[in-house]
mmCIF file of N, CA and C in Angstrom:
data_model
loop_
_atom_site.group_PDB
_atom_site.id
_atom_site.type_symbol
_atom_site.label_atom_id
_atom_site.label_comp_id
_atom_site.label_asym_id
_atom_site.label_seq_id
_atom_site.Cartn_x
_atom_site.Cartn_y
_atom_site.Cartn_z
ATOM 1 N N MET A 782 89.304 83.618 82.861
ATOM 2 C CA MET A 782 90.008 84.822 83.946
ATOM 3 C C MET A 782 89.169 84.748 85.389
ATOM 4 N N ARG A 783 88.022 84.136 85.694
ATOM 5 C CA ARG A 783 87.712 84.238 86.890
ATOM 6 C C ARG A 783 88.307 83.729 88.039
ATOM 7 N N LYS A 784 88.712 82.155 86.849
ATOM 8 C CA LYS A 784 88.960 80.972 87.695
ATOM 9 C C LYS A 784 90.891 81.218 88.154
ATOM 10 N N THR A 785 91.192 82.292 87.782
ATOM 11 C CA THR A 785 92.845 82.656 88.390
ATOM 12 C C THR A 785 92.746 83.292 89.470
ATOM 13 N N GLY A 786 91.643 84.230 89.124
ATOM 14 C CA GLY A 786 91.331 85.287 90.313
ATOM 15 C C GLY A 786 92.047 86.435 90.132
ATOM 16 N N VAL A 787 91.935 86.480 88.628
ATOM 17 C CA VAL A 787 92.480 88.619 88.286
ATOM 18 C C VAL A 787 91.271 89.166 88.583
ATOM 19 N N SER A 788 91.633 90.307 88.708
ATOM 20 C CA SER A 788 90.661 91.132 89.167
ATOM 21 C C SER A 788 89.990 91.897 88.139
ATOM 22 N N ARG A 789 88.729 92.180 88.236
ATOM 23 C CA ARG A 789 88.187 93.035 87.391
ATOM 24 C C ARG A 789 88.585 94.123 86.887
ATOM 25 N N PRO A 790 89.192 94.853 87.471
ATOM 26 C CA PRO A 790 89.978 95.962 86.349
ATOM 27 C C PRO A 790 90.963 95.197 85.274
ATOM 28 N N ASP A 791 91.846 94.248 85.902
ATOM 29 C CA ASP A 791 92.922 93.878 85.174
ATOM 30 C C ASP A 791 92.200 92.870 83.589
ATOM 31 N N ALA A 792 91.563 92.411 84.073
ATOM 32 C CA ALA A 792 90.155 91.920 83.517
ATOM 33 C C ALA A 792 89.981 92.726 81.959
ATOM 34 N N GLU A 793 89.417 93.574 82.158
ATOM 35 C CA GLU A 793 88.682 94.740 81.438
ATOM 36 C C GLU A 793 90.141 95.289 80.963
ATOM 37 N N ASP A 794 90.952 95.436 81.375
ATOM 38 C CA ASP A 794 92.120 96.310 80.521
ATOM 39 C C ASP A 794 92.681 95.470 79.573
ATOM 40 N N VAL A 795 92.987 93.990 80.028
ATOM 41 C CA VAL A 795 93.265 92.626 79.105
ATOM 42 C C VAL A 795 92.171 92.504 77.338
ATOM 43 N N LEU A 796 90.648 92.662 78.226
ATOM 44 C CA LEU A 796 89.932 93.017 76.875
ATOM 45 C C LEU A 796 90.211 94.351 76.578
ATOM 46 N N SER A 797 89.948 95.515 76.806
ATOM 47 C CA SER A 797 90.373 96.650 75.824
ATOM 48 C C SER A 797 91.364 96.696 75.208
ATOM 49 N N VAL A 798 92.421 96.002 75.558
ATOM 50 C CA VAL A 798 94.026 96.340 74.539
ATOM 51 C C VAL A 798 93.507 95.035 73.343
ATOM 52 N N ALA A 799 92.848 93.888 73.704
ATOM 53 C CA ALA A 799 92.643 92.828 73.044
ATOM 54 C C ALA A 799 91.434 93.585 71.943
ATOM 55 N N TYR A 800 90.851 93.968 72.002
ATOM 56 C CA TYR A 800 89.749 95.063 70.933
ATOM 57 C C TYR A 800 90.197 95.590 70.595
ATOM 58 N N THR A 801 91.213 96.679 70.935
ATOM 59 C CA THR A 801 91.872 97.820 70.298
ATOM 60 C C THR A 801 92.778 97.063 68.907
ATOM 61 N N GLU A 802 93.209 95.864 69.601
ATOM 62 C CA GLU A 802 94.195 95.388 68.510
ATOM 63 C C GLU A 802 93.322 94.764 67.444
ATOM 64 N N THR A 803 91.906 94.496 67.999
ATOM 65 C CA THR A 803 90.909 93.682 67.154
ATOM 66 C C THR A 803 91.036 94.739 66.084
ATOM 67 N N SER A 804 90.162 95.793 66.329
ATOM 68 C CA SER A 804 89.629 97.293 65.781
ATOM 69 C C SER A 804 90.882 97.657 64.412
ATOM 70 N N GLN A 805 92.621 97.800 65.085
ATOM 71 C CA GLN A 805 93.395 97.965 64.110
ATOM 72 C C GLN A 805 93.942 96.993 62.863
ATOM 73 N N LYS A 806 93.253 96.154 63.332
ATOM 74 C CA LYS A 806 93.408 94.933 61.754
ATOM 75 C C LYS A 806 92.500 94.744 61.735
ATOM 76 N N TRP A 807 91.083 95.426 61.620
ATOM 77 C CA TRP A 807 89.739 94.837 60.956
ATOM 78 C C TRP A 807 89.567 94.725 59.837
ATOM 79 N N ASP A 808 90.684 95.191 59.016
ATOM 80 C CA ASP A 808 90.058 94.918 57.345
ATOM 81 C C ASP A 808 91.332 94.141 56.901
ATOM 82 N N GLU A 809 91.644 93.280 57.936
ATOM 83 C CA GLU A 809 92.849 92.381 57.588
ATOM 84 C C GLU A 809 92.114 91.042 58.170
ATOM 85 N N ILE A 810 91.127 90.789 58.876
ATOM 86 C CA ILE A 810 90.724 89.977 59.467
ATOM 87 C C ILE A 810 89.402 89.378 58.664
ATOM 88 N N GLU A 811 89.469 87.677 58.656
ATOM 89 C CA GLU A 811 88.434 87.108 58.176
ATOM 90 C C GLU A 811 87.816 86.626 59.172
ATOM 91 N N ASP A 812 88.353 86.103 60.457
ATOM 92 C CA ASP A 812 87.270 85.572 61.429
ATOM 93 C C ASP A 812 87.547 86.893 62.558
ATOM 94 N N PRO A 813 86.746 87.156 62.908
ATOM 95 C CA PRO A 813 86.776 88.489 63.822
ATOM 96 C C PRO A 813 86.800 88.056 65.071
ATOM 97 N N GLU A 814 85.581 86.667 65.419
ATOM 98 C CA GLU A 814 85.833 86.369 66.282
ATOM 99 C C GLU A 814 86.914 85.760 66.782
ATOM 100 N N GLY A 815 87.310 84.803 66.277
ATOM 101 C CA GLY A 815 88.560 84.093 66.444
ATOM 102 C C GLY A 815 89.827 84.493 66.889
ATOM 103 N N PHE A 816 89.595 85.934 66.016
ATOM 104 C CA PHE A 816 91.390 86.986 65.946
ATOM 105 C C PHE A 816 90.910 87.434 67.559
ATOM 106 N N LEU A 817 89.606 88.192 68.180
ATOM 107 C CA LEU A 817 89.402 88.306 68.813
ATOM 108 C C LEU A 817 90.336 87.771 70.324
ATOM 109 N N TRP A 818 89.202 86.069 69.956
ATOM 110 C CA TRP A 818 89.726 85.576 71.105
ATOM 111 C C TRP A 818 90.904 84.937 71.541
ATOM 112 N N ASP A 819 91.987 85.083 70.302
ATOM 113 C CA ASP A 819 93.225 84.883 70.102
ATOM 114 C C ASP A 819 93.913 86.050 70.996
ATOM 115 N N ARG A 820 93.619 87.334 70.613
ATOM 116 C CA ARG A 820 94.354 88.195 71.417
ATOM 117 C C ARG A 820 93.598 87.921 72.492
ATOM 118 N N VAL A 821 92.623 88.194 73.326
ATOM 119 C CA VAL A 821 92.524 87.927 74.916
ATOM 120 C C VAL A 821 93.318 86.854 75.424
ATOM 121 N N CYS A 822 93.439 85.654 74.105
ATOM 122 C CA CYS A 822 94.100 85.050 75.224
ATOM 123 C C CYS A 822 95.717 85.196 75.522
ATOM 124 N N LYS A 823 96.012 86.005 74.226
ATOM 125 C CA LYS A 823 97.399 86.318 74.222
ATOM 126 C C LYS A 823 97.655 87.328 75.366
ATOM 127 N N ARG A 824 96.939 88.303 75.189
ATOM 128 C CA ARG A 824 97.026 89.823 76.125
ATOM 129 C C ARG A 824 96.897 88.864 77.962
ATOM 130 N N PHE A 825 95.906 87.921 78.074
ATOM 131 C CA PHE A 825 95.783 87.661 78.924
ATOM 132 C C PHE A 825 97.132 86.724 79.903
ATOM 133 N N LEU A 826 97.783 85.722 78.918
ATOM 134 C CA LEU A 826 98.762 85.335 79.369
ATOM 135 C C LEU A 826 100.059 86.681 79.497
ATOM 136 N N ASP A 827 99.898 87.607 78.521
ATOM 137 C CA ASP A 827 101.100 88.561 79.107
ATOM 138 C C ASP A 827 100.808 89.399 80.413
ATOM 139 N N HIS A 828 99.808 89.115 80.832
ATOM 140 C CA HIS A 828 99.651 89.912 82.091
ATOM 141 C C HIS A 828 99.899 88.610 83.375
ATOM 142 N N LEU A 829 99.579 87.885 82.971
ATOM 143 C CA LEU A 829 100.064 86.644 84.437
ATOM 144 C C LEU A 829 101.506 86.854 84.353
ATOM 145 N N ARG A 830 102.351 86.412 82.798
ATOM 146 C CA ARG A 830 103.536 86.420 83.272
ATOM 147 C C ARG A 830 104.331 88.240 84.039
ATOM 148 N N ARG A 831 103.743 88.944 83.574
ATOM 149 C CA ARG A 831 103.802 90.062 83.921
ATOM 150 C C ARG A 831 103.543 90.368 86.006
ATOM 151 N N GLU A 832 102.328 90.173 86.237
ATOM 152 C CA GLU A 832 102.035 89.655 87.630
ATOM 153 C C GLU A 832 103.094 88.834 88.412
ATOM 154 N N LYS A 833 103.278 87.553 87.474
ATOM 155 C CA LYS A 833 104.526 86.666 88.221
ATOM 156 C C LYS A 833 106.302 87.197 88.288
ATOM 157 N N LYS A 834 106.186 87.905 87.675
ATOM 158 C CA LYS A 834 107.632 88.633 87.390
ATOM 159 C C LYS A 834 107.315 90.510 88.693
ATOM 160 N N ARG A 835 106.113 90.647 88.587
ATOM 161 C CA ARG A 835 106.663 91.974 89.944
ATOM 162 C C ARG A 835 106.406 90.988 91.179
ATOM 163 N N ALA A 836 105.661 89.554 91.193
ATOM 164 C CA ALA A 836 105.825 89.366 92.341
ATOM 165 C C ALA A 836 107.000 88.691 93.180
ATOM 166 N N GLN A 837 107.877 88.293 91.845
ATOM 167 C CA GLN A 837 109.191 88.085 92.315
ATOM 168 C C GLN A 837 110.139 88.856 92.936
ATOM 169 N N GLU A 838 109.546 90.188 92.041
ATOM 170 C CA GLU A 838 110.752 91.090 92.201
ATOM 171 C C GLU A 838 110.829 91.635 93.665
ATOM 172 N N LEU A 839 111.832 91.901 94.939
ATOM 173 C CA LEU A 839 111.971 92.302 95.474
ATOM 174 C C LEU A 839 112.025 93.588 95.689
ATOM 175 N N LEU A 840 111.203 94.506 96.708
ATOM 176 C CA LEU A 840 111.018 95.896 97.104
ATOM 177 C C LEU A 840 112.086 96.333 97.480
ATOM 178 N N CYS A 841 112.159 95.795 98.751
ATOM 179 C CA CYS A 841 113.449 96.578 99.512
ATOM 180 C C CYS A 841 113.616 95.664 100.903
ATOM 181 N N ASP A 842 114.653 95.279 101.267
ATOM 182 C CA ASP A 842 115.180 94.982 102.561
ATOM 183 C C ASP A 842 114.584 95.268 103.732
ATOM 184 N N PRO A 843 113.137 94.772 104.753
ATOM 185 C CA PRO A 843 113.212 96.005 105.542
ATOM 186 C C PRO A 843 113.730 96.401 106.497
ATOM 187 N N SER A 844 114.943 95.561 106.690
ATOM 188 C CA SER A 844 115.739 95.856 107.758
ATOM 189 C C SER A 844 117.162 96.779 107.246
ATOM 190 N N GLU A 845 117.005 97.315 106.344
ATOM 191 C CA GLU A 845 117.768 98.613 105.545
ATOM 192 C C GLU A 845 117.426 99.915 106.553
ATOM 193 N N GLN A 846 115.987 100.068 106.407
ATOM 194 C CA GLN A 846 115.006 100.778 106.504
ATOM 195 C C GLN A 846 115.148 101.200 108.618
ATOM 196 N N MET A 847 115.617 99.822 109.551
ATOM 197 C CA MET A 847 115.696 99.266 110.387
ATOM 198 C C MET A 847 117.125 99.453 111.358
ATOM 199 N N ALA A 848 118.087 99.636 110.148
ATOM 200 C CA ALA A 848 119.316 99.089 111.004
ATOM 201 C C ALA A 848 119.545 100.480 111.618
ATOM 202 N N HIS A 849 119.369 101.635 111.263
ATOM 203 C CA HIS A 849 119.831 102.834 111.963
ATOM 204 C C HIS A 849 119.292 103.479 113.577
ATOM 205 N N LEU A 850 118.416 102.442 113.884
ATOM 206 C CA LEU A 850 117.826 102.492 114.782
ATOM 207 C C LEU A 850 118.463 102.642 116.062
ATOM 208 N N PRO A 851 118.612 103.445 116.931
ATOM 209 C CA PRO A 851 119.446 102.982 118.193
ATOM 210 C C PRO A 851 119.137 101.825 119.483
ATOM 211 N N ALA A 852 120.158 101.394 119.913
ATOM 212 C CA ALA A 852 119.674 100.747 121.141
ATOM 213 C C ALA A 852 119.075 101.183 122.512
ATOM 214 N N PRO A 853 118.283 100.699 123.201
ATOM 215 C CA PRO A 853 117.648 101.333 124.109
ATOM 216 C C PRO A 853 118.515 101.441 125.004
ATOM 217 N N ALA A 854 118.272 103.076 126.236
ATOM 218 C CA ALA A 854 118.817 103.547 126.634
ATOM 219 C C ALA A 854 120.179 102.570 127.712
ATOM 220 N N ARG A 855 118.191 102.074 128.596
ATOM 221 C CA ARG A 855 118.923 101.233 129.583
ATOM 222 C C ARG A 855 119.569 99.729 129.476
ATOM 223 N N GLY A 856 119.303 99.446 127.882
ATOM 224 C CA GLY A 856 119.841 98.167 127.214
ATOM 225 C C GLY A 856 119.000 96.595 127.615
ATOM 226 N N GLU A 857 117.878 97.775 127.840
ATOM 227 C CA GLU A 857 116.710 96.692 127.868
ATOM 228 C C GLU A 857 115.661 96.641 126.826
ATOM 229 N N PRO A 858 115.144 95.253 126.180
ATOM 230 C CA PRO A 858 114.101 95.292 124.868
ATOM 231 C C PRO A 858 113.213 96.343 125.414
ATOM 232 N N GLU A 859 112.862 97.219 124.158
ATOM 233 C CA GLU A 859 111.312 98.109 124.405
ATOM 234 C C GLU A 859 110.758 96.829 123.938
ATOM 235 N N SER A 860 109.097 97.339 124.566
ATOM 236 C CA SER A 860 108.110 96.481 124.529
ATOM 237 C C SER A 860 107.659 96.833 122.831
ATOM 238 N N GLY A 861 107.479 95.717 122.242
ATOM 239 C CA GLY A 861 107.790 95.830 120.720
ATOM 240 C C GLY A 861 107.609 95.038 120.559
ATOM 241 N N VAL A 862 108.055 94.649 118.944
ATOM 242 C CA VAL A 862 108.039 93.456 117.719
ATOM 243 C C VAL A 862 109.280 93.503 117.146
ATOM 244 N N GLY A 863 109.852 92.626 117.314
ATOM 245 C CA GLY A 863 111.198 92.027 116.852
ATOM 246 C C GLY A 863 110.856 92.426 115.540
ATOM 247 N N LEU A 864 112.197 92.324 114.739
ATOM 248 C CA LEU A 864 112.459 91.957 113.392
ATOM 249 C C LEU A 864 112.033 91.403 112.507
ATOM 250 N N ALA A 865 112.001 89.701 113.338
ATOM 251 C CA ALA A 865 111.904 88.497 112.128
ATOM 252 C C ALA A 865 109.847 88.359 112.794
ATOM 253 N N ARG A 866 109.673 88.651 114.160
ATOM 254 C CA ARG A 866 108.126 88.630 114.316
ATOM 255 C C ARG A 866 107.208 89.346 113.377
ATOM 256 N N MET A 867 108.020 90.799 113.019
ATOM 257 C CA MET A 867 107.277 91.539 112.371
ATOM 258 C C MET A 867 106.948 91.332 111.261
ATOM 259 N N THR A 868 107.705 90.162 110.432
ATOM 260 C CA THR A 868 108.122 90.092 108.994
ATOM 261 C C THR A 868 107.127 89.003 108.780
ATOM 262 N N GLU A 869 107.131 87.978 110.316
ATOM 263 C CA GLU A 869 106.193 87.575 110.090
ATOM 264 C C GLU A 869 104.486 87.713 109.925
ATOM 265 N N LEU A 870 104.562 88.886 110.681
ATOM 266 C CA LEU A 870 103.327 89.480 110.632
ATOM 267 C C LEU A 870 102.666 89.763 109.459
ATOM 268 N N ILE A 871 103.327 90.551 108.808
ATOM 269 C CA ILE A 871 103.459 91.216 107.228
ATOM 270 C C ILE A 871 103.138 89.830 106.761
ATOM 271 N N ALA A 872 103.707 89.073 106.763
ATOM 272 C CA ALA A 872 103.249 87.825 106.165
ATOM 273 C C ALA A 872 101.925 87.558 105.933
ATOM 274 N N GLN A 873 101.398 87.568 107.451
ATOM 275 C CA GLN A 873 99.954 87.042 107.191
ATOM 276 C C GLN A 873 99.136 88.420 106.911
ATOM 277 N N LEU A 874 99.476 89.413 106.186
ATOM 278 C CA LEU A 874 98.372 90.597 105.392
ATOM 279 C C LEU A 874 97.852 89.573 104.159
ATOM 280 N N SER A 875 97.645 90.194 102.817
ATOM 281 C CA SER A 875 97.415 90.171 101.940
ATOM 282 C C SER A 875 98.091 90.416 100.883
ATOM 283 N N PRO A 876 98.971 89.784 99.879
ATOM 284 C CA PRO A 876 99.934 90.381 99.222
ATOM 285 C C PRO A 876 99.961 91.941 98.992
ATOM 286 N N ASP A 877 98.659 92.527 98.427
ATOM 287 C CA ASP A 877 98.650 94.038 98.248
ATOM 288 C C ASP A 877 98.912 94.762 99.554
ATOM 289 N N ASP A 878 98.392 94.387 100.732
ATOM 290 C CA ASP A 878 98.733 94.967 101.635
ATOM 291 C C ASP A 878 100.235 94.596 102.072
ATOM 292 N N GLN A 879 100.988 93.929 101.824
ATOM 293 C CA GLN A 879 102.204 93.686 102.007
ATOM 294 C C GLN A 879 102.768 94.157 101.104
ATOM 295 N N LYS A 880 102.751 94.681 100.128
ATOM 296 C CA LYS A 880 102.986 95.380 99.093
ATOM 297 C C LYS A 880 103.151 97.081 99.799
ATOM 298 N N VAL A 881 102.147 97.650 100.414
ATOM 299 C CA VAL A 881 101.826 98.701 100.358
ATOM 300 C C VAL A 881 102.934 98.560 101.815
ATOM 301 N N ILE A 882 102.865 98.065 102.557
ATOM 302 C CA ILE A 882 103.521 98.211 103.913
ATOM 303 C C ILE A 882 105.034 98.273 103.878
ATOM 304 N N VAL A 883 105.387 96.994 102.916
ATOM 305 C CA VAL A 883 107.076 97.252 102.671
ATOM 306 C C VAL A 883 107.548 98.263 101.860
ATOM 307 N N MET A 884 107.028 99.108 100.970
ATOM 308 C CA MET A 884 107.447 100.229 100.185
ATOM 309 C C MET A 884 107.205 101.635 100.765
ATOM 310 N N ASP A 885 106.090 101.443 101.868
ATOM 311 C CA ASP A 885 105.894 102.604 102.726
ATOM 312 C C ASP A 885 107.171 102.559 103.632
ATOM 313 N N ALA A 886 107.860 101.456 104.043
ATOM 314 C CA ALA A 886 108.322 101.566 105.020
ATOM 315 C C ALA A 886 110.501 101.762 104.188
ATOM 316 N N CYS A 887 110.224 101.808 103.044
ATOM 317 C CA CYS A 887 111.283 101.448 102.015
ATOM 318 C C CYS A 887 111.199 103.191 101.561
ATOM 319 N N GLY A 888 110.414 104.059 102.024
ATOM 320 C CA GLY A 888 110.279 105.076 101.838
ATOM 321 C C GLY A 888 109.600 105.341 100.065
ATOM 322 N N GLU A 889 108.784 104.862 99.532
ATOM 323 C CA GLU A 889 108.224 104.830 98.528
ATOM 324 C C GLU A 889 107.622 106.005 98.531
ATOM 325 N N SER A 890 106.989 106.846 97.737
ATOM 326 C CA SER A 890 105.853 107.700 97.739
ATOM 327 C C SER A 890 104.794 107.186 97.316
ATOM 328 N N SER A 891 103.569 107.647 97.730
ATOM 329 C CA SER A 891 102.302 107.665 96.983
ATOM 330 C C SER A 891 101.932 107.238 95.276
ATOM 331 N N GLN A 892 102.748 108.117 94.617
ATOM 332 C CA GLN A 892 102.655 108.258 93.487
ATOM 333 C C GLN A 892 103.968 106.978 93.056
ATOM 334 N N ASP A 893 105.322 106.676 93.746
ATOM 335 C CA ASP A 893 105.563 105.948 93.666
ATOM 336 C C ASP A 893 105.224 104.272 93.021
ATOM 337 N N GLN A 894 104.985 104.320 94.289
ATOM 338 C CA GLN A 894 103.760 103.005 94.805
ATOM 339 C C GLN A 894 102.629 102.478 93.566
ATOM 340 N N ALA A 895 101.515 103.547 93.427
ATOM 341 C CA ALA A 895 100.288 103.960 92.671
ATOM 342 C C ALA A 895 100.626 103.611 91.197
ATOM 343 N N VAL A 896 102.085 103.437 90.684
ATOM 344 C CA VAL A 896 102.354 103.519 89.656
ATOM 345 C C VAL A 896 103.418 101.826 89.664
ATOM 346 N N ALA A 897 103.804 101.685 90.460
ATOM 347 C CA ALA A 897 103.791 99.986 90.634
ATOM 348 C C ALA A 897 102.628 99.708 90.927
ATOM 349 N N LEU A 898 101.344 99.771 91.683
ATOM 350 C CA LEU A 898 100.579 98.937 92.040
ATOM 351 C C LEU A 898 99.123 98.950 91.258
ATOM 352 N N ARG A 899 99.709 100.075 89.910
ATOM 353 C CA ARG A 899 98.285 99.787 88.572
ATOM 354 C C ARG A 899 97.016 100.459 89.526
ATOM 355 N N THR A 900 97.393 101.663 90.076
ATOM 356 C CA THR A 900 96.162 102.627 90.735
ATOM 357 C C THR A 900 96.303 103.685 91.065
ATOM 358 N N SER A 901 95.631 104.255 91.718
ATOM 359 C CA SER A 901 96.003 106.285 91.847
ATOM 360 C C SER A 901 96.527 106.276 93.534
ATOM 361 N N PRO A 902 97.232 107.143 93.867
ATOM 362 C CA PRO A 902 97.664 107.227 94.807
ATOM 363 C C PRO A 902 96.891 107.397 95.859
ATOM 364 N N GLY A 903 95.354 107.905 95.524
ATOM 365 C CA GLY A 903 94.418 108.308 97.244
ATOM 366 C C GLY A 903 94.320 106.546 96.777
ATOM 367 N N ALA A 904 93.684 105.595 96.209
ATOM 368 C CA ALA A 904 93.805 104.581 96.269
ATOM 369 C C ALA A 904 94.799 103.650 97.539
ATOM 370 N N VAL A 905 96.279 103.988 96.894
ATOM 371 C CA VAL A 905 97.140 103.655 97.530
ATOM 372 C C VAL A 905 97.314 103.660 99.069
ATOM 373 N N ARG A 906 96.719 105.576 99.276
ATOM 374 C CA ARG A 906 96.541 105.929 100.716
ATOM 375 C C ARG A 906 96.207 105.407 101.522
ATOM 376 N N VAL A 907 94.528 104.614 101.193
ATOM 377 C CA VAL A 907 93.589 104.128 101.394
ATOM 378 C C VAL A 907 93.853 102.908 102.123
ATOM 379 N N ARG A 908 94.777 102.009 101.017
ATOM 380 C CA ARG A 908 95.063 100.563 101.200
ATOM 381 C C ARG A 908 96.243 100.856 102.237
ATOM 382 N N LEU A 909 97.063 101.548 102.218
ATOM 383 C CA LEU A 909 98.153 101.884 103.067
ATOM 384 C C LEU A 909 97.858 101.985 105.048
ATOM 385 N N SER A 910 96.705 103.074 104.767
ATOM 386 C CA SER A 910 96.435 102.902 106.294
ATOM 387 C C SER A 910 95.418 101.372 106.657
ATOM 388 N N ARG A 911 94.785 101.295 105.864
ATOM 389 C CA ARG A 911 93.868 100.014 105.999
ATOM 390 C C ARG A 911 94.945 98.863 106.601
ATOM 391 N N ALA A 912 96.058 98.392 106.322
ATOM 392 C CA ALA A 912 97.165 97.454 106.104
ATOM 393 C C ALA A 912 97.778 98.056 107.125
ATOM 394 N N LYS A 913 98.035 99.177 107.498
ATOM 395 C CA LYS A 913 98.333 99.587 109.275
ATOM 396 C C LYS A 913 97.763 99.220 109.942
ATOM 397 N N ARG A 914 96.436 99.499 109.778
ATOM 398 C CA ARG A 914 95.503 98.631 111.188
ATOM 399 C C ARG A 914 95.045 97.503 110.927
ATOM 400 N N LYS A 915 95.402 96.714 110.321
ATOM 401 C CA LYS A 915 95.582 95.134 110.518
ATOM 402 C C LYS A 915 96.566 94.732 110.591
ATOM 403 N N LEU A 916 98.029 95.488 110.506
ATOM 404 C CA LEU A 916 98.968 95.093 111.015
ATOM 405 C C LEU A 916 99.003 95.230 112.473
ATOM 406 N N ASP A 917 98.867 96.369 113.182
ATOM 407 C CA ASP A 917 98.334 96.968 114.339
ATOM 408 C C ASP A 917 97.752 96.307 115.017
ATOM 409 N N ILE A 918 96.270 95.324 114.662
ATOM 410 C CA ILE A 918 95.711 94.221 115.413
ATOM 411 C C ILE A 918 96.413 93.245 115.471
ATOM 412 N N LEU A 919 96.964 92.569 114.805
ATOM 413 C CA LEU A 919 97.811 91.656 114.540
ATOM 414 C C LEU A 919 98.990 91.905 115.838
ATOM 415 N N VAL A 920 99.698 92.926 115.709
ATOM 416 C CA VAL A 920 101.010 92.870 116.703
ATOM 417 C C VAL A 920 100.157 92.929 118.099
ATOM 418 N N LYS A 921 99.343 93.787 118.477
ATOM 419 C CA LYS A 921 98.753 93.890 119.723
ATOM 420 C C LYS A 921 98.052 92.302 120.033
ATOM 421 N N LYS A 922 97.354 91.570 118.924
ATOM 422 C CA LYS A 922 97.147 90.235 119.311
ATOM 423 C C LYS A 922 97.908 89.096 119.265
ATOM 424 N N ASP A 923 99.651 89.501 118.959
ATOM 425 C CA ASP A 923 100.888 89.152 119.556
ATOM 426 C C ASP A 923 101.132 88.981 120.760
ATOM 427 N N ALA A 924 101.186 90.339 121.006
ATOM 428 C CA ALA A 924 101.562 90.873 122.033
ATOM 429 C C ALA A 924 100.602 90.248 123.467
ATOM 430 N N GLU A 925 99.101 90.112 122.843
ATOM 431 C CA GLU A 925 98.474 89.538 124.542
ATOM 432 C C GLU A 925 99.193 88.025 124.594
ATOM 433 N N GLU A 926 99.457 87.382 123.219
ATOM 434 C CA GLU A 926 99.488 85.903 123.493
ATOM 435 C C GLU A 926 100.559 85.530 124.292
ATOM 436 N N GLN A 927 101.373 86.755 123.739
ATOM 437 C CA GLN A 927 102.830 86.402 124.829
ATOM 438 C C GLN A 927 103.060 86.731 125.908
#
């Protein structure tokens, strides 16, 4: 599992499920080690499939949240970052940071984000705060370059 980059909590979850399945069928098993290994492999593949499916799901279109913003009063561009450039900057963040930024922009609560990311609401708030700080640094750096 280390070679595939699975986090330790996810690996522990996979192993926990495999141990539970093994203990439930303990009386029927002839080779406990072989059965456990088979269950670990199957649950690990299930985990990888779920993660792949989750990565393919589009959380929301960030432009939906920004389409209602009015144009500047003087008709001149504000000092800021355009949507296309902001999307590029968000793409530079880690996948988990991207998820919390986009989910927050879509109005998802920290509780909903916690369920989607399989973590606690407190951990989501911390990750969001850190992701916003990283994004702010990227935006400032981008502004200096232009």
